[in-house]
Amino acid sequence: MSATPEYEPDARRRILDAAAEAFMAHGFANATIDDIAREVGATKGLVYYHFRSKFDIFLAVYEEAMGRVRDRVELHAHGAGTGRDRLVAMAVAHLVNLMTDLAYHHVVHQAVRGQVAVALKTRQRDALQQLNELRSDYEQLFRGVLADGVADGSLRAVDESLATRTLLSNLNAVDTWYHRVDGQAAAEIEALARRIVDLLVGGLAPSR
């Protein structure tokens, strides 16, 4: 006997993917449960079976986005090489994630930019605070590696907090002009990411 739609193993993931696309296309305020259900190819009942509200879906997409990017980036923070080597690898991984999971990245930015105006229940406010703390911890990964680079001489002496925020802001700004291309190979995405990171991290190189 086949599983009902509610119990399909990938139903929740499909809803998150659809919601990310809807939030990117329409913004949180204008995206609707109907938009999400239509993207999934299911009824609103399936969406409400898994989530209580549109904001709860938004929180789940935000959490998924942070989990995906951290999984890509964190291993490089603890890898081999100088601080600059690891910072470059982390920045490339961050950009590859942005370009691969563009819709999820847009959702995080909507949260960061305060583009989600809604009256929150206590549990939702607490969940949002926890997600914002995850994002702060993620920023600290970069700050720590940048500090290692300053200490080992592979990066010039800079205000580490300012440099980290400037680097991440510029990496994240790629979402303002990057557009997905159907059939674009993973190698092409990584090559573009490396070119961008070379421009950004090059400014942190010590003077010769």
Coordinates of N, CA and C in Angstrom, one line a residue:
M1 N 0.9 -1.2 0.0 CA 0.0 0.0 0.0 C 0.9 1.2 0.0
S2 N 0.7 2.2 -0.9 CA 1.5 3.3 -1.0 C 1.2 4.3 0.1
A3 N 2.1 5.2 0.4 CA 2.0 6.1 1.5 C 1.1 7.3 1.0
T4 N 0.3 7.8 1.9 CA -0.5 9.0 1.5 C 0.4 10.2 1.4
P5 N 0.0 11.3 0.7 CA 0.9 12.4 0.5 C 1.5 13.0 1.8
E6 N 0.7 13.0 2.9 CA 1.2 13.6 4.1 C 2.4 12.8 4.6
Y7 N 2.4 11.5 4.4 CA 3.4 10.7 5.0 C 4.6 10.4 4.0
E8 N 4.5 11.0 2.8 CA 5.7 10.8 1.9 C 6.9 11.3 2.6
P9 N 8.0 10.5 2.5 CA 9.2 10.8 3.2 C 9.8 12.2 2.9
D10 N 9.6 12.6 1.6 CA 10.2 13.9 1.2 C 9.2 15.0 1.1
A11 N 8.0 14.9 1.7 CA 7.0 15.9 1.6 C 7.4 17.2 2.3
R12 N 8.0 17.1 3.5 CA 8.4 18.3 4.2 C 9.5 19.0 3.4
R13 N 10.5 18.2 2.9 CA 11.5 18.9 2.1 C 11.0 19.6 0.9
R14 N 10.0 18.9 0.2 CA 9.4 19.6 -1.0 C 8.7 20.9 -0.6
I15 N 8.1 20.9 0.5 CA 7.4 22.1 1.0 C 8.4 23.2 1.2
L16 N 9.5 22.8 1.9 CA 10.6 23.8 2.2 C 11.1 24.4 0.9
D17 N 11.4 23.5 -0.1 CA 12.0 24.0 -1.4 C 11.0 24.9 -2.0
A18 N 9.7 24.5 -2.0 CA 8.7 25.3 -2.7 C 8.5 26.7 -2.0
A19 N 8.5 26.6 -0.7 CA 8.4 27.9 0.1 C 9.6 28.8 -0.1
A20 N 10.8 28.3 -0.2 CA 11.9 29.1 -0.4 C 11.8 29.8 -1.8
E21 N 11.3 29.1 -2.8 CA 11.1 29.7 -4.1 C 10.0 30.8 -4.1
A22 N 8.9 30.5 -3.3 CA 7.8 31.5 -3.2 C 8.3 32.7 -2.5
F23 N 9.0 32.5 -1.4 CA 9.5 33.7 -0.6 C 10.5 34.5 -1.4
M24 N 11.3 33.9 -2.3 CA 12.2 34.6 -3.1 C 11.5 35.4 -4.2
A25 N 10.5 34.7 -4.8 CA 9.8 35.3 -5.9 C 8.9 36.5 -5.5
H26 N 8.2 36.3 -4.4 CA 7.1 37.3 -4.0 C 7.4 38.0 -2.7
G27 N 8.5 37.6 -2.0 CA 8.7 38.2 -0.6 C 7.8 37.5 0.4
F28 N 8.2 37.6 1.6 CA 7.4 36.9 2.7 C 6.0 37.4 2.7
A29 N 5.8 38.7 2.7 CA 4.5 39.4 2.9 C 3.5 38.9 1.8
N30 N 4.0 38.8 0.6 CA 3.1 38.6 -0.6 C 3.0 37.1 -0.9
A31 N 3.9 36.3 -0.5 CA 3.8 34.8 -0.8 C 2.6 34.3 0.0
T32 N 1.9 33.3 -0.5 CA 0.8 32.7 0.1 C 1.0 31.2 0.3
I33 N 0.2 30.6 1.1 CA 0.2 29.2 1.2 C -0.3 28.5 -0.1
D34 N -1.2 29.2 -0.8 CA -1.6 28.7 -2.1 C -0.4 28.7 -3.1
D35 N 0.5 29.7 -3.0 CA 1.7 29.7 -3.9 C 2.6 28.5 -3.6
I36 N 2.7 28.3 -2.3 CA 3.6 27.2 -1.8 C 3.0 25.8 -2.3
A37 N 1.7 25.7 -2.0 CA 1.0 24.4 -2.4 C 1.1 24.2 -3.9
R38 N 0.9 25.3 -4.7 CA 0.9 25.2 -6.1 C 2.3 24.7 -6.6
E39 N 3.4 25.3 -5.9 CA 4.8 25.0 -6.3 C 5.0 23.5 -6.0
V40 N 4.5 23.0 -4.8 CA 4.7 21.6 -4.5 C 3.9 20.7 -5.4
G41 N 2.7 21.2 -5.9 CA 1.9 20.4 -6.7 C 0.9 19.6 -5.8
A42 N 0.5 20.2 -4.7 CA -0.3 19.5 -3.7 C -1.4 20.5 -3.2
T43 N -2.2 20.1 -2.2 CA -3.2 20.9 -1.7 C -2.7 21.7 -0.5
K44 N -3.4 22.7 0.0 CA -3.0 23.4 1.2 C -3.0 22.5 2.4
G45 N -3.9 21.5 2.3 CA -4.0 20.6 3.4 C -2.6 19.9 3.7
L46 N -1.9 19.6 2.7 CA -0.6 19.0 2.9 C 0.4 19.9 3.6
V47 N 0.3 21.2 3.2 CA 1.2 22.2 3.8 C 0.8 22.4 5.3
Y48 N -0.4 22.5 5.6 CA -0.9 22.7 6.9 C -0.7 21.4 7.8
Y49 N -0.6 20.3 7.1 CA -0.3 19.1 7.9 C 1.0 19.1 8.6
H50 N 2.0 19.8 7.9 CA 3.3 19.8 8.4 C 3.7 21.1 9.1
F51 N 3.0 22.2 8.8 CA 3.3 23.5 9.4 C 2.0 24.2 9.9
R52 N 2.1 24.9 11.0 CA 0.9 25.6 11.5 C 0.6 26.9 10.8
S53 N 1.7 27.6 10.3 CA 1.4 28.9 9.6 C 2.5 29.2 8.6
K54 N 2.3 30.3 7.9 CA 3.3 30.7 6.9 C 4.6 31.1 7.6
F55 N 4.6 31.7 8.7 CA 5.8 32.1 9.4 C 6.5 30.9 9.9
D56 N 5.8 29.9 10.4 CA 6.5 28.6 10.8 C 7.2 28.0 9.6
I57 N 6.7 28.1 8.4 CA 7.4 27.6 7.2 C 8.6 28.4 7.0
F58 N 8.5 29.8 7.2 CA 9.6 30.7 7.0 C 10.8 30.3 7.9
L59 N 10.4 30.0 9.2 CA 11.4 29.7 10.2 C 12.1 28.4 9.8
A60 N 11.3 27.4 9.3 CA 11.9 26.1 8.9 C 12.9 26.3 7.7
V61 N 12.5 27.1 6.8 CA 13.4 27.4 5.6 C 14.6 28.1 6.1
Y62 N 14.5 29.0 7.0 CA 15.7 29.7 7.6 C 16.6 28.7 8.2
E63 N 16.0 27.8 9.0 CA 16.9 26.8 9.7 C 17.6 25.9 8.7
E64 N 16.8 25.5 7.7 CA 17.4 24.6 6.7 C 18.5 25.3 6.0
A65 N 18.3 26.6 5.7 CA 19.4 27.4 5.0 C 20.6 27.5 5.8
M66 N 20.5 27.7 7.1 CA 21.7 27.9 7.9 C 22.4 26.5 8.1
G67 N 21.6 25.4 8.2 CA 22.2 24.1 8.3 C 23.0 23.7 7.0
R68 N 22.4 24.1 5.9 CA 23.1 23.7 4.6 C 24.4 24.5 4.4
V69 N 24.4 25.8 4.7 CA 25.6 26.6 4.5 C 26.7 26.2 5.5
R70 N 26.3 26.0 6.7 CA 27.3 25.6 7.7 C 27.9 24.2 7.4
D71 N 27.1 23.3 6.9 CA 27.7 22.0 6.5 C 28.7 22.1 5.4
R72 N 28.5 23.1 4.5 CA 29.5 23.3 3.4 C 30.7 24.0 3.9
V73 N 30.6 24.9 4.9 CA 31.7 25.8 5.2 C 32.5 25.4 6.4
E74 N 31.9 24.8 7.4 CA 32.6 24.5 8.7 C 33.8 23.6 8.5
L75 N 33.7 22.6 7.7 CA 34.9 21.7 7.6 C 36.1 22.5 7.1
H76 N 36.0 23.5 6.3 CA 37.1 24.3 5.9 C 37.7 25.2 7.0
A77 N 36.9 25.6 7.9 CA 37.3 26.4 9.0 C 38.4 25.6 9.9
H78 N 38.2 24.3 9.9 CA 39.1 23.4 10.8 C 40.0 22.6 9.9
G79 N 40.2 23.0 8.7 CA 41.1 22.3 7.8 C 42.5 22.7 7.9
A80 N 43.3 22.2 6.9 CA 44.7 22.5 6.9 C 45.0 23.8 6.2
G81 N 46.2 24.3 6.4 CA 46.6 25.5 5.7 C 46.6 26.8 6.6
T82 N 47.1 27.8 6.0 CA 47.1 29.1 6.7 C 45.7 29.7 6.9
G83 N 45.7 30.7 7.7 CA 44.4 31.3 7.9 C 43.8 31.8 6.6
R84 N 44.6 32.4 5.7 CA 44.1 32.8 4.4 C 43.6 31.7 3.6
D85 N 44.4 30.6 3.6 CA 43.9 29.4 2.8 C 42.5 28.9 3.2
R86 N 42.4 28.9 4.5 CA 41.1 28.4 5.1 C 40.0 29.4 4.8
L87 N 40.3 30.7 4.9 CA 39.3 31.8 4.7 C 38.9 31.7 3.3
V88 N 39.8 31.6 2.3 CA 39.4 31.5 0.9 C 38.5 30.2 0.7
A89 N 38.9 29.1 1.3 CA 38.0 27.9 1.1 C 36.7 28.1 1.7
M90 N 36.6 28.7 2.8 CA 35.3 29.0 3.4 C 34.4 29.9 2.6
A91 N 35.1 31.0 2.1 CA 34.3 32.0 1.3 C 33.8 31.4 0.0
V92 N 34.7 30.5 -0.7 CA 34.2 29.8 -1.9 C 33.1 28.9 -1.6
A93 N 33.1 28.2 -0.5 CA 32.1 27.3 -0.1 C 30.8 28.0 0.1
H94 N 30.9 29.2 0.8 CA 29.8 30.0 1.1 C 29.1 30.5 -0.2
L95 N 29.9 30.9 -1.2 CA 29.3 31.4 -2.5 C 28.8 30.3 -3.3
V96 N 29.4 29.1 -3.3 CA 28.8 28.0 -4.0 C 27.4 27.6 -3.4
N97 N 27.3 27.7 -2.1 CA 26.0 27.5 -1.4 C 25.0 28.5 -1.9
L98 N 25.5 29.8 -1.9 CA 24.5 30.9 -2.2 C 24.0 30.6 -3.6
M99 N 24.9 30.3 -4.6 CA 24.5 30.1 -6.0 C 23.7 28.8 -6.2
T100 N 24.0 27.8 -5.4 CA 23.3 26.6 -5.5 C 21.9 26.6 -4.9
D101 N 21.9 27.2 -3.7 CA 20.6 27.3 -2.9 C 20.2 28.7 -2.8
L102 N 20.0 29.4 -4.0 CA 19.8 30.8 -4.0 C 18.5 31.2 -3.3
A103 N 17.4 30.4 -3.5 CA 16.2 30.8 -2.8 C 16.3 30.7 -1.3
Y104 N 17.0 29.7 -0.8 CA 17.2 29.6 0.7 C 18.0 30.8 1.2
H105 N 19.0 31.2 0.4 CA 19.8 32.3 0.8 C 18.9 33.6 0.9
H106 N 18.0 33.8 -0.1 CA 17.2 35.0 -0.1 C 16.3 35.0 1.2
V107 N 15.9 33.9 1.7 CA 15.1 33.8 2.9 C 15.8 34.3 4.1
V108 N 17.1 33.9 4.2 CA 17.9 34.3 5.3 C 18.1 35.9 5.2
H109 N 18.3 36.4 4.0 CA 18.5 37.8 3.9 C 17.2 38.6 4.2
Q110 N 16.0 38.0 3.9 CA 14.8 38.7 4.3 C 14.7 38.8 5.8
A111 N 15.1 37.8 6.5 CA 15.1 37.8 8.0 C 16.1 38.8 8.5
V112 N 17.3 38.8 7.9 CA 18.3 39.7 8.4 C 18.0 41.2 8.1
R113 N 17.3 41.4 7.0 CA 17.0 42.8 6.6 C 15.7 43.3 7.2
G114 N 15.1 42.5 8.0 CA 13.8 42.9 8.7 C 12.7 43.0 7.7
Q115 N 12.6 42.2 6.7 CA 11.6 42.2 5.7 C 10.4 41.3 6.0
V116 N 10.3 40.8 7.3 CA 9.3 39.9 7.7 C 8.5 40.6 8.8
A117 N 7.5 41.3 8.5 CA 6.7 42.0 9.5 C 5.5 41.2 9.8
V118 N 5.5 40.6 11.0 CA 4.3 39.8 11.5 C 4.3 39.8 13.0
A119 N 3.1 39.7 13.6 CA 3.0 39.6 15.0 C 3.4 38.1 15.4
L120 N 4.4 38.0 16.2 CA 4.9 36.7 16.6 C 4.4 36.1 17.9
K121 N 4.1 34.8 17.9 CA 3.8 34.2 19.2 C 5.2 34.0 19.9
T122 N 5.1 33.7 21.2 CA 6.3 33.6 22.0 C 7.2 32.5 21.4
R123 N 6.6 31.3 21.0 CA 7.5 30.2 20.5 C 8.1 30.7 19.2
Q124 N 7.5 31.5 18.4 CA 8.0 31.9 17.1 C 9.2 32.9 17.4
R125 N 8.9 33.8 18.3 CA 10.0 34.8 18.6 C 11.2 34.1 19.2
D126 N 11.0 33.1 20.0 CA 12.2 32.4 20.6 C 12.9 31.6 19.5
A127 N 12.1 31.0 18.6 CA 12.8 30.3 17.5 C 13.6 31.2 16.6
L128 N 13.0 32.4 16.3 CA 13.7 33.3 15.5 C 15.0 33.8 16.1
Q129 N 14.9 34.0 17.4 CA 16.1 34.4 18.2 C 17.2 33.4 18.1
Q130 N 16.8 32.1 18.2 CA 17.8 31.0 18.2 C 18.4 30.9 16.8
L131 N 17.6 31.2 15.8 CA 18.2 31.2 14.4 C 19.1 32.3 14.2
N132 N 18.8 33.5 14.7 CA 19.7 34.6 14.6 C 21.0 34.4 15.3
E133 N 20.9 33.6 16.4 CA 22.2 33.3 17.2 C 23.0 32.3 16.3
L134 N 22.3 31.4 15.6 CA 23.1 30.5 14.7 C 23.8 31.2 13.7
R135 N 23.2 32.3 13.1 CA 23.8 33.1 12.1 C 25.0 33.9 12.7
S136 N 24.9 34.3 13.9 CA 26.0 35.0 14.6 C 27.1 34.0 14.8
D137 N 26.8 32.8 15.2 CA 27.9 31.8 15.4 C 28.6 31.5 14.1
Y138 N 27.8 31.5 13.0 CA 28.4 31.3 11.7 C 29.4 32.4 11.3
E139 N 29.0 33.6 11.6 CA 29.9 34.7 11.4 C 31.2 34.6 12.2
Q140 N 31.0 34.1 13.4 CA 32.2 33.9 14.3 C 33.2 32.9 13.7
L141 N 32.7 31.9 13.0 CA 33.6 31.0 12.3 C 34.6 31.7 11.4
F142 N 34.0 32.7 10.6 CA 34.9 33.4 9.7 C 35.8 34.4 10.5
R143 N 35.3 35.0 11.5 CA 36.1 35.9 12.3 C 37.3 35.1 12.9
G144 N 37.1 33.9 13.4 CA 38.1 33.2 14.1 C 39.2 32.8 13.1
V145 N 38.8 32.4 11.9 CA 39.8 32.0 10.9 C 40.6 33.3 10.4
L146 N 39.8 34.4 10.2 CA 40.5 35.6 9.8 C 41.5 36.0 10.9
A147 N 41.2 35.8 12.1 CA 42.2 36.1 13.2 C 43.4 35.2 13.1
D148 N 43.2 34.0 12.8 CA 44.3 33.0 12.6 C 45.2 33.5 11.5
G149 N 44.6 34.1 10.4 CA 45.4 34.5 9.3 C 46.2 35.8 9.7
V150 N 45.6 36.6 10.5 CA 46.4 37.8 10.9 C 47.5 37.3 11.8
A151 N 47.3 36.4 12.7 CA 48.3 35.9 13.6 C 49.4 35.2 12.8
D152 N 49.1 34.4 11.8 CA 50.2 33.7 11.1 C 50.8 34.5 9.9
G153 N 50.3 35.7 9.7 CA 50.9 36.6 8.8 C 50.4 36.4 7.3
S154 N 49.5 35.5 7.1 CA 49.0 35.3 5.8 C 47.9 36.3 5.4
L155 N 47.4 37.1 6.4 CA 46.5 38.2 6.2 C 47.1 39.4 6.9
R156 N 46.8 40.6 6.4 CA 47.4 41.8 7.1 C 46.6 42.1 8.3
A157 N 47.2 42.9 9.2 CA 46.5 43.3 10.5 C 45.3 44.2 10.2
V158 N 44.1 43.8 10.5 CA 42.9 44.6 10.3 C 42.0 44.5 11.5
D159 N 41.0 45.3 11.6 CA 40.0 45.2 12.5 C 39.2 43.9 12.2
E160 N 39.3 42.9 13.0 CA 38.8 41.5 12.6 C 37.3 41.5 12.4
S161 N 36.6 42.2 13.3 CA 35.1 42.3 13.3 C 34.7 43.0 12.0
L162 N 35.3 44.2 11.8 CA 34.9 44.9 10.6 C 35.2 44.2 9.3
A163 N 36.4 43.5 9.3 CA 36.8 42.8 8.1 C 35.9 41.6 7.8
T164 N 35.5 40.9 8.9 CA 34.6 39.8 8.7 C 33.2 40.2 8.2
R165 N 32.7 41.3 8.8 CA 31.4 41.7 8.3 C 31.4 42.3 6.9
T166 N 32.5 43.0 6.6 CA 32.7 43.5 5.2 C 32.8 42.3 4.2
L167 N 33.6 41.3 4.5 CA 33.7 40.2 3.6 C 32.4 39.5 3.4
L168 N 31.7 39.1 4.5 CA 30.4 38.4 4.4 C 29.4 39.3 3.7
S169 N 29.3 40.6 4.0 CA 28.4 41.4 3.3 C 28.6 41.4 1.8
N170 N 29.9 41.5 1.4 CA 30.2 41.5 -0.1 C 29.9 40.1 -0.7
L171 N 30.2 39.0 0.0 CA 29.8 37.7 -0.5 C 28.3 37.6 -0.6
N172 N 27.6 38.0 0.4 CA 26.1 37.9 0.3 C 25.5 38.8 -0.7
A173 N 26.1 39.9 -1.0 CA 25.6 40.8 -2.0 C 25.5 40.2 -3.4
V174 N 26.2 39.1 -3.6 CA 26.2 38.5 -4.9 C 24.7 38.1 -5.3
D175 N 23.9 37.9 -4.3 CA 22.5 37.5 -4.6 C 21.7 38.7 -5.3
T176 N 22.3 39.9 -5.3 CA 21.6 41.0 -6.0 C 21.8 40.9 -7.5
W177 N 22.8 40.2 -8.0 CA 23.0 40.2 -9.4 C 23.1 38.8 -10.0
Y178 N 23.3 37.8 -9.2 CA 23.5 36.4 -9.7 C 22.1 35.8 -10.0
H179 N 22.0 35.2 -11.2 CA 20.8 34.5 -11.6 C 21.2 33.1 -12.0
R180 N 20.3 32.2 -11.6 CA 20.6 30.8 -11.9 C 20.4 30.5 -13.4
V181 N 21.3 29.7 -14.0 CA 21.2 29.3 -15.4 C 20.9 27.8 -15.4
D182 N 19.9 27.5 -16.2 CA 19.5 26.1 -16.3 C 20.7 25.3 -16.9
G183 N 21.0 24.2 -16.2 CA 22.1 23.4 -16.8 C 23.5 23.8 -16.4
Q184 N 23.6 24.9 -15.6 CA 24.9 25.4 -15.3 C 25.7 24.3 -14.5
A185 N 26.9 24.0 -14.9 CA 27.6 22.9 -14.2 C 28.1 23.4 -12.9
A186 N 28.3 22.4 -12.0 CA 28.8 22.7 -10.6 C 30.2 23.4 -10.8
A187 N 31.0 22.9 -11.7 CA 32.4 23.4 -11.9 C 32.3 24.9 -12.3
E188 N 31.4 25.3 -13.1 CA 31.2 26.7 -13.5 C 30.9 27.5 -12.3
I189 N 30.0 27.0 -11.5 CA 29.6 27.8 -10.3 C 30.8 28.0 -9.4
E190 N 31.6 26.9 -9.2 CA 32.8 27.0 -8.3 C 33.8 28.0 -8.9
A191 N 34.0 27.9 -10.2 CA 35.0 28.8 -10.8 C 34.6 30.3 -10.6
L192 N 33.3 30.6 -10.8 CA 32.8 32.0 -10.6 C 33.0 32.4 -9.1
A193 N 32.7 31.5 -8.2 CA 32.9 31.7 -6.8 C 34.4 32.0 -6.5
R194 N 35.3 31.3 -7.1 CA 36.7 31.5 -6.8 C 37.2 32.9 -7.4
R195 N 36.7 33.3 -8.5 CA 37.0 34.6 -9.0 C 36.6 35.7 -8.1
I196 N 35.4 35.6 -7.6 CA 34.8 36.6 -6.7 C 35.6 36.7 -5.4
V197 N 35.9 35.5 -4.8 CA 36.7 35.5 -3.6 C 38.1 36.0 -3.8
D198 N 38.7 35.7 -4.9 CA 40.0 36.3 -5.2 C 40.0 37.8 -5.1
L199 N 39.0 38.4 -5.6 CA 38.9 39.9 -5.6 C 38.7 40.4 -4.2
L200 N 37.9 39.7 -3.4 CA 37.5 40.1 -2.0 C 38.7 39.9 -1.0
V201 N 39.2 38.7 -1.0 CA 40.2 38.3 0.0 C 41.5 38.9 -0.4
G202 N 41.7 39.2 -1.7 CA 43.0 39.9 -2.1 C 43.2 41.2 -1.4
G203 N 42.2 41.9 -1.0 CA 42.3 43.1 -0.2 C 42.8 42.9 1.2
L204 N 42.8 41.7 1.7 CA 43.2 41.4 3.0 C 44.7 40.8 3.0
A205 N 45.3 40.7 1.8 CA 46.6 40.1 1.7 C 47.6 41.1 2.3
P206 N 48.7 40.6 3.0 CA 49.7 41.5 3.5 C 50.4 42.2 2.4
S207 N 50.9 43.4 2.6 CA 51.7 44.1 1.6 C 53.1 43.4 1.4
R208 N 53.5 43.4 0.2 CA 54.8 42.8 -0.1 C 55.9 43.8 0.0

